[in-house]
Structures are given as structure tokens and as C-alpha cells.
Tab-separated table of C-alpha atoms in Angstrom:
chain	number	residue	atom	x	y	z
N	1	UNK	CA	13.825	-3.092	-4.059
N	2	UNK	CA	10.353	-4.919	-5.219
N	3	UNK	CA	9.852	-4.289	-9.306
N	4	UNK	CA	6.915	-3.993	-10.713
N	5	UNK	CA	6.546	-4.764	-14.865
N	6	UNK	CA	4.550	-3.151	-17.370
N	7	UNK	CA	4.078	-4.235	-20.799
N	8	UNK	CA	3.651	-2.619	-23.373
N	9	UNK	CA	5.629	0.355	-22.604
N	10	UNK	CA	3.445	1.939	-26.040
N	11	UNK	CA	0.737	0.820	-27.946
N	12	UNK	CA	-0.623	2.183	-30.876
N	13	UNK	CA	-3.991	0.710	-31.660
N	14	UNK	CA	-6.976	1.130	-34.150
N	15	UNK	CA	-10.010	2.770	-33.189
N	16	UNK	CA	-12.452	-0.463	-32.692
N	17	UNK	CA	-10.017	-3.030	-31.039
N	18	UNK	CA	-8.975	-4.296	-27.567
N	19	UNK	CA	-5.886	-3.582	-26.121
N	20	UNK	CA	-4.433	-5.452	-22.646
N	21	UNK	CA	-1.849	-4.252	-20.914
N	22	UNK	CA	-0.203	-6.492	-18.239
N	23	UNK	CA	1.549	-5.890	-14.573
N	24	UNK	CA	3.816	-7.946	-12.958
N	25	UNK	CA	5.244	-8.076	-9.832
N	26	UNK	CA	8.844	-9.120	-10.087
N	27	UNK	CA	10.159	-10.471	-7.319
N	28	UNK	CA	6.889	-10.320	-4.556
N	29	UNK	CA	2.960	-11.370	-4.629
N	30	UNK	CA	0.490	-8.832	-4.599
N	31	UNK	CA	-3.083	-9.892	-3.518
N	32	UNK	CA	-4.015	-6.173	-4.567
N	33	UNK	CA	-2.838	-4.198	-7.738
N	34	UNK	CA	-4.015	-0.749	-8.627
N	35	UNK	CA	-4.571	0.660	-12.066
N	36	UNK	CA	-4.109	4.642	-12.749
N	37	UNK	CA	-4.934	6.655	-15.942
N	38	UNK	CA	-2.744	9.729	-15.862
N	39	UNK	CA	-4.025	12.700	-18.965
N	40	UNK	CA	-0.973	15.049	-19.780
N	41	UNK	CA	0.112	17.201	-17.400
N	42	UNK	CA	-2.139	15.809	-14.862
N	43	UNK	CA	-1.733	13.503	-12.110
N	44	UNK	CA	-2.963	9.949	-11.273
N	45	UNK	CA	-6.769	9.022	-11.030
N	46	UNK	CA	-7.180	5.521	-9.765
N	47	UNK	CA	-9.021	3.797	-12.244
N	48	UNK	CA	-10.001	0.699	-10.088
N	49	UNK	CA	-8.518	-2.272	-7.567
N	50	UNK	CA	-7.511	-5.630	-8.943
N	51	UNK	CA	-8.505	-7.853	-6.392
N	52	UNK	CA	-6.491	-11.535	-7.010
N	53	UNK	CA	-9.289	-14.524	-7.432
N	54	UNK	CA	-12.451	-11.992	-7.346
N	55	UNK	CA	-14.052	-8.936	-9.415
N	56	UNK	CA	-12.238	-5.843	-9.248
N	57	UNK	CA	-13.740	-2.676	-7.824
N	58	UNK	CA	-13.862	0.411	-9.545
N	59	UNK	CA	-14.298	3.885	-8.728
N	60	UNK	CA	-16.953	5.856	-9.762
N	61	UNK	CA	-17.185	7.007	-13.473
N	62	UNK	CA	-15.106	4.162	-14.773
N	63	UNK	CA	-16.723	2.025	-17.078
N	64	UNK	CA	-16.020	-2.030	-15.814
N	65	UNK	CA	-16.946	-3.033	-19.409
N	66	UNK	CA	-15.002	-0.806	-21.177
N	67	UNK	CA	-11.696	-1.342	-18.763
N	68	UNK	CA	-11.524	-5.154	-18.162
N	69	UNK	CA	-9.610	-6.551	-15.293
N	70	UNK	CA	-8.543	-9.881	-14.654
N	71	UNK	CA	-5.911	-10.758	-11.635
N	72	UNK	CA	-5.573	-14.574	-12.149
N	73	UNK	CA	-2.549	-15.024	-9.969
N	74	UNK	CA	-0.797	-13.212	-7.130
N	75	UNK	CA	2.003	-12.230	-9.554
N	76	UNK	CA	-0.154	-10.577	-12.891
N	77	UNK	CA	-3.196	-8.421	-13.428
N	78	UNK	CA	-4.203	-7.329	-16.651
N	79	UNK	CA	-6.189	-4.182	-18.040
N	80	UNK	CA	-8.042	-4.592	-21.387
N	81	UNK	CA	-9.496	-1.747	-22.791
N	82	UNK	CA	-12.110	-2.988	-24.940
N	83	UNK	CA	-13.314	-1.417	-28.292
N	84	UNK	CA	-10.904	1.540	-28.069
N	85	UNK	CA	-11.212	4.960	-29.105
N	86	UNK	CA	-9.152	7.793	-29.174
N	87	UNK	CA	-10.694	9.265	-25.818
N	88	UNK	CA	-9.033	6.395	-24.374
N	89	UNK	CA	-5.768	7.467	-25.540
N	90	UNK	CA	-4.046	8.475	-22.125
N	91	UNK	CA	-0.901	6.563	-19.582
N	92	UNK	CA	-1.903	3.523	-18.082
N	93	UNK	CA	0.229	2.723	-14.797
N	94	UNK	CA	-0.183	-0.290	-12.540
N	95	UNK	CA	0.981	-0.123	-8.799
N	96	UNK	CA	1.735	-3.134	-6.621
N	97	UNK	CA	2.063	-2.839	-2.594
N	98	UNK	CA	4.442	-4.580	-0.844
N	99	UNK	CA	4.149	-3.850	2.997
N	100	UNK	CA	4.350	-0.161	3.269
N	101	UNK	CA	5.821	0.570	0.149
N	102	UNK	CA	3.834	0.995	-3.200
N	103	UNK	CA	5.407	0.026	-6.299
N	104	UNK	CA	4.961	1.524	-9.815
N	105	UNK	CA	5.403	-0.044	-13.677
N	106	UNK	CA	6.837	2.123	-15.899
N	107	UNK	CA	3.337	2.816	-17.617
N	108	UNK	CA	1.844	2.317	-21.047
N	109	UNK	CA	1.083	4.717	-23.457
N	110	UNK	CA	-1.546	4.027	-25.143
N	111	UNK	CA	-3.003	6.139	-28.765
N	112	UNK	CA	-5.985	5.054	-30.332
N	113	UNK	CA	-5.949	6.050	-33.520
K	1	UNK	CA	-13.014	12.749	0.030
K	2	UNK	CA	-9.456	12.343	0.001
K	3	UNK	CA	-7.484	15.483	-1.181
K	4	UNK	CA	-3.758	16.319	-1.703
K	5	UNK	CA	-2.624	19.615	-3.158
K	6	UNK	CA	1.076	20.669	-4.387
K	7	UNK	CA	2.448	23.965	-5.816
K	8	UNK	CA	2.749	23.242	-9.762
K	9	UNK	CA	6.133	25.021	-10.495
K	10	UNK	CA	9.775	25.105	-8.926
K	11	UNK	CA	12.810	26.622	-10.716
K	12	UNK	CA	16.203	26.499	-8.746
K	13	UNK	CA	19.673	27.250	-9.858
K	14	UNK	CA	21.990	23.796	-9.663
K	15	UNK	CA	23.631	23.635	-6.271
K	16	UNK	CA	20.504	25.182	-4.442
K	17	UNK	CA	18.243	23.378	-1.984
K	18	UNK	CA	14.411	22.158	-3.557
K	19	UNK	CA	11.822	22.783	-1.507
K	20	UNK	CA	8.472	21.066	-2.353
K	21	UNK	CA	5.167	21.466	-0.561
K	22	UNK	CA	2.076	19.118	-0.086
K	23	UNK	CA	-0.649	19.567	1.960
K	24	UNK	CA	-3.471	16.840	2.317
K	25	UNK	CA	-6.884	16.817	3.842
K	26	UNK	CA	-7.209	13.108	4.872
K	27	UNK	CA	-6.639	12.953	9.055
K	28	UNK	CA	-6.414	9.582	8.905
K	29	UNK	CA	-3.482	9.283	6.136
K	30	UNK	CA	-1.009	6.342	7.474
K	31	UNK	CA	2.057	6.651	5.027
K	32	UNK	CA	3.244	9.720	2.605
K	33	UNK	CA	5.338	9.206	-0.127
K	34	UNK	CA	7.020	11.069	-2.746
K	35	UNK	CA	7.474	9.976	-5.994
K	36	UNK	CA	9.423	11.215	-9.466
K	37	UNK	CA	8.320	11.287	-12.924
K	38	UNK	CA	10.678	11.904	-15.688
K	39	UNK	CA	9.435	12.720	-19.275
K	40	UNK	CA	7.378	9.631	-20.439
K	41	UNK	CA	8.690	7.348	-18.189
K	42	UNK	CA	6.582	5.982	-14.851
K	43	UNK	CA	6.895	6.830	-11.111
K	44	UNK	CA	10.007	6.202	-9.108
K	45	UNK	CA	9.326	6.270	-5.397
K	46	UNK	CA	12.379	8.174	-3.685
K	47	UNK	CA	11.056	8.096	-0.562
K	48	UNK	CA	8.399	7.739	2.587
K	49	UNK	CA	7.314	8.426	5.484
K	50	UNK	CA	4.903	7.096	8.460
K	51	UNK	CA	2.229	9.417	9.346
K	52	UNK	CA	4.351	8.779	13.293
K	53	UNK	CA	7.374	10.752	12.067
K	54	UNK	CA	7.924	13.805	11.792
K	55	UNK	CA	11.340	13.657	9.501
K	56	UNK	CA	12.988	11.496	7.647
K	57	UNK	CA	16.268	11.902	5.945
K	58	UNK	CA	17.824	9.950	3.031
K	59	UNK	CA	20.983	11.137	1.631
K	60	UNK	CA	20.461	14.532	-0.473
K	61	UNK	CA	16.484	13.833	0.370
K	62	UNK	CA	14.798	15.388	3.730
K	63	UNK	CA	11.174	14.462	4.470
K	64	UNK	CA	9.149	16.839	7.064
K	65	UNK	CA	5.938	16.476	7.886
K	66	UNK	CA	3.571	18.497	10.247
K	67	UNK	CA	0.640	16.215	11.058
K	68	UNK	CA	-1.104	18.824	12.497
K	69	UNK	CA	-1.253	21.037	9.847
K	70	UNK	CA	-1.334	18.009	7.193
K	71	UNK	CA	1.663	19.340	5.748
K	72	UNK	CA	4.397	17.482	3.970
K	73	UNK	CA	7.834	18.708	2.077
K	74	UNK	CA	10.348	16.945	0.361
K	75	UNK	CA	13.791	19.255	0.518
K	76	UNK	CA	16.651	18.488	-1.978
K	77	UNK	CA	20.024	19.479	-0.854
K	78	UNK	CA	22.745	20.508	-3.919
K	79	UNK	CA	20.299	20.288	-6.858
K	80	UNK	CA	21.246	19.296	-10.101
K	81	UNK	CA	20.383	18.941	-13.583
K	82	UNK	CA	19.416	15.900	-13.308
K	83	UNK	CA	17.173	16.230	-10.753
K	84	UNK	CA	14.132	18.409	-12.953
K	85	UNK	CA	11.267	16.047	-13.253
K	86	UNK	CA	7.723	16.463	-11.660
K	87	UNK	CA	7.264	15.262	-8.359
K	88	UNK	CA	4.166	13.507	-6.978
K	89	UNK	CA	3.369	13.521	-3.320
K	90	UNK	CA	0.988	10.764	-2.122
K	91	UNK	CA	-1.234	9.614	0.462
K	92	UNK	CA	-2.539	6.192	2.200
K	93	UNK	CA	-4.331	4.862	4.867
K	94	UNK	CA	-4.210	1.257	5.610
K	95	UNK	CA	-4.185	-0.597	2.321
K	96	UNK	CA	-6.448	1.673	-0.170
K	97	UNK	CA	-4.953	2.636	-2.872
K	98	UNK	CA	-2.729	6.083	-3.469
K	99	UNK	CA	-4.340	9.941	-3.757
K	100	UNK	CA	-1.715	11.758	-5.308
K	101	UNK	CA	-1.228	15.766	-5.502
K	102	UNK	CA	-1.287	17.187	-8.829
K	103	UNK	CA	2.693	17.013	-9.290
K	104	UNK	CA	5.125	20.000	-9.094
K	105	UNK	CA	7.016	20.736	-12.061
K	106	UNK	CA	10.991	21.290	-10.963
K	107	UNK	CA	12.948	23.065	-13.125
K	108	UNK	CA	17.214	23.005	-12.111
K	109	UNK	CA	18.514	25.490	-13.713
K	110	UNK	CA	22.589	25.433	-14.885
């Protein structure tokens, strides 16, 4: 089946710098990728749409210049979090959709510290 | 909005059927999917449906869904160990992105 990359699987990261985490989609192109934030013991909240070639869209509450999104190719977004902090500590996940199926990476942890 | 809701706690005995629940809210919901979560790790999707179907069966794995009633399960025939993860069920319609339920915790006990 399609495979979707994430990387880095953890970060650990100093309160006051950037962190970018980066999707891939193996083996198809995705036009659209979709960023979650999942808190423990919760479930997914989409975070915002990486459109390929134009501005993502995010959903309300999420803070564009705090999560920065860039989609450059059909292949690879990427999700900076700028200026970290440990409210930001939390699991990242990327999805890609191929056709009717909707393909996860295997997350990043990320801890501000 | 969009709305999915699942039961947050299972515990079978290995060898027993899983029954999971999911109800959603969102008439207009094309696809449902269920997906697994182990301990750290990110979502594997085990298996779908289209909101046309009413089951859908995939070796140990048996989807039903009532469309009237928005209701969804995901049944797991023989159980095992192995199996105790949380599992996600999910909604779309047309391309937007997933609304996922909160997750139900299954616990297989030996």
C-alpha cells in the first residue's frame, strides 16, 4: 500500500527555536497533505491543509505564524513550528490521500524543553 | 460541525470477538475508516468503508455500518494479545480532511 514518511520520529528542542518536521509520500503525489496535533490520550485535531504550490488553510485557533507550512512539491510538505515552547510539546502526524484511502506518517513527538 | 463519538474502553478475554462502536453526526460522510494506534507509534489504517455499503469484511475484521442511524462498528473475530491498541474511527466527505472519534482503548486480556 501507499507510505507516507515522517521525520523526525522525536525531537527534543529548546524553548526559543524552530523545529520542521517533514512528510513524504513514498511511492504517490499528494496535491493535499493534512497536519494533526494529537495531546495524550486524545484524538486527532486537524491542525491545517497543505495545499501543493499555494498557502495552506488552517482551521480556526491555529496560529499560521506559529505553525509554518510549506508544500513545495507534490511529494513533501513541511511543518515548522516556530519559536517553540513547551505548550507546543504534543504528536505531530501528517496524512496523505491517495484516492479513497488516507495515509498516515508515523508521527513526531515533539518536547520543548 | 462534524462530530464522531466512540466508547473509550474495551476489555476482552483473547479468543473473544471485539466489538467497537462509532456513531457520527455528518449525513453527508462519503468514506469511514478505522484506524489503530499502538503506544507511541502513528495510525495504521486496517480498514474502510463507502458510505454505499453496508458491510465489509476483511479477514478477522468485519465493518457494519447503519447509515441511517450514522452508526459504524468494527468487530474483531479471535482476539489476541496483540491486538490491544486504541482504535480511531474516522469520517470524510469528498476530499476534506479526516474527523476522528476520540479512540477506544482495547484491552485483550490472556
Amino acid at each position: 500500500g501507499a507510505v507516507v514518511s515522517q521525520h523526525p520520529s522525536r525531537v527534543i528542542c529548546k524553548s526559543g527555536t524552530s523545529v520542521k518536521i517533514e512528510c513524504r509520500s513514498l511511492d504517490f503525489q499528494a496535491t493535499t497533505m493534512f497536519w494533526y496535533r494529537q495531546f495524550p490520550k486524545q484524538s486527532l485535531m486537524l491542525m491545517a491543509t497543505s495545499n501543493e504550490g499555494s498557502k495552506a488553510t488552517y482551521e480556526q485557533g491555529v496560529e499560521k505564524d506559529k505553525f509554518l507550512i510549506n508544500h513545495a512539491s507534490l511529494t513533501l510538505s513541511t511543518l515548522t513550528v516556530a519559536s517553540a515552547h513547551p505548550e507546543d510539546s504534543s504528536f505531530y502526524i501528517c496524512s496523505a490521500q491517495k484516492g479513497t484511502e488516507a495515509f498516515f506518517g508515523q508521527g513526531t513527538r515533539l518536547t520543548v524543553v | 460541525g462534524e462530530d464522531v463519538e466512540q466508547s473509550l474502553f474495551l476489555s476482552v478475554r483473547e479468543g473473544d470477538s471485539s466489538v467497537i462502536n462509532c456513531t457520527y453526526t455528518d449525513s453527508s460522510s462519503t468514506y469511514l475508516y478505522w484506524y489503530k494506534q499502538e503506544p507511541g507509534a502513528g495510525l495504521q489504517l486496517l480498514t474502510y468503508i463507502f458510505s454505499n455499503m453496508d458491510m465489509k469484511q476483511d479477514q478477522r475484521l468485519t465493518v457494519l455500518l447503519n447509515k441511517k442511524d450514522k452508526h459504524l462498528s468494527l468487530r474483531i473475530a479471535d482476539t489476541q494479545t496483540g491486538d490491544s491498541a486504541i482504535y480511531f474511527c474516522a469520517e470524510r466527505a469528498g476530499r476534506r480532511a479526516l474527523t476522528f472519534g476520540s479512540g477506544t482503548r482495547l484491552q485483550v486480556q490472556p
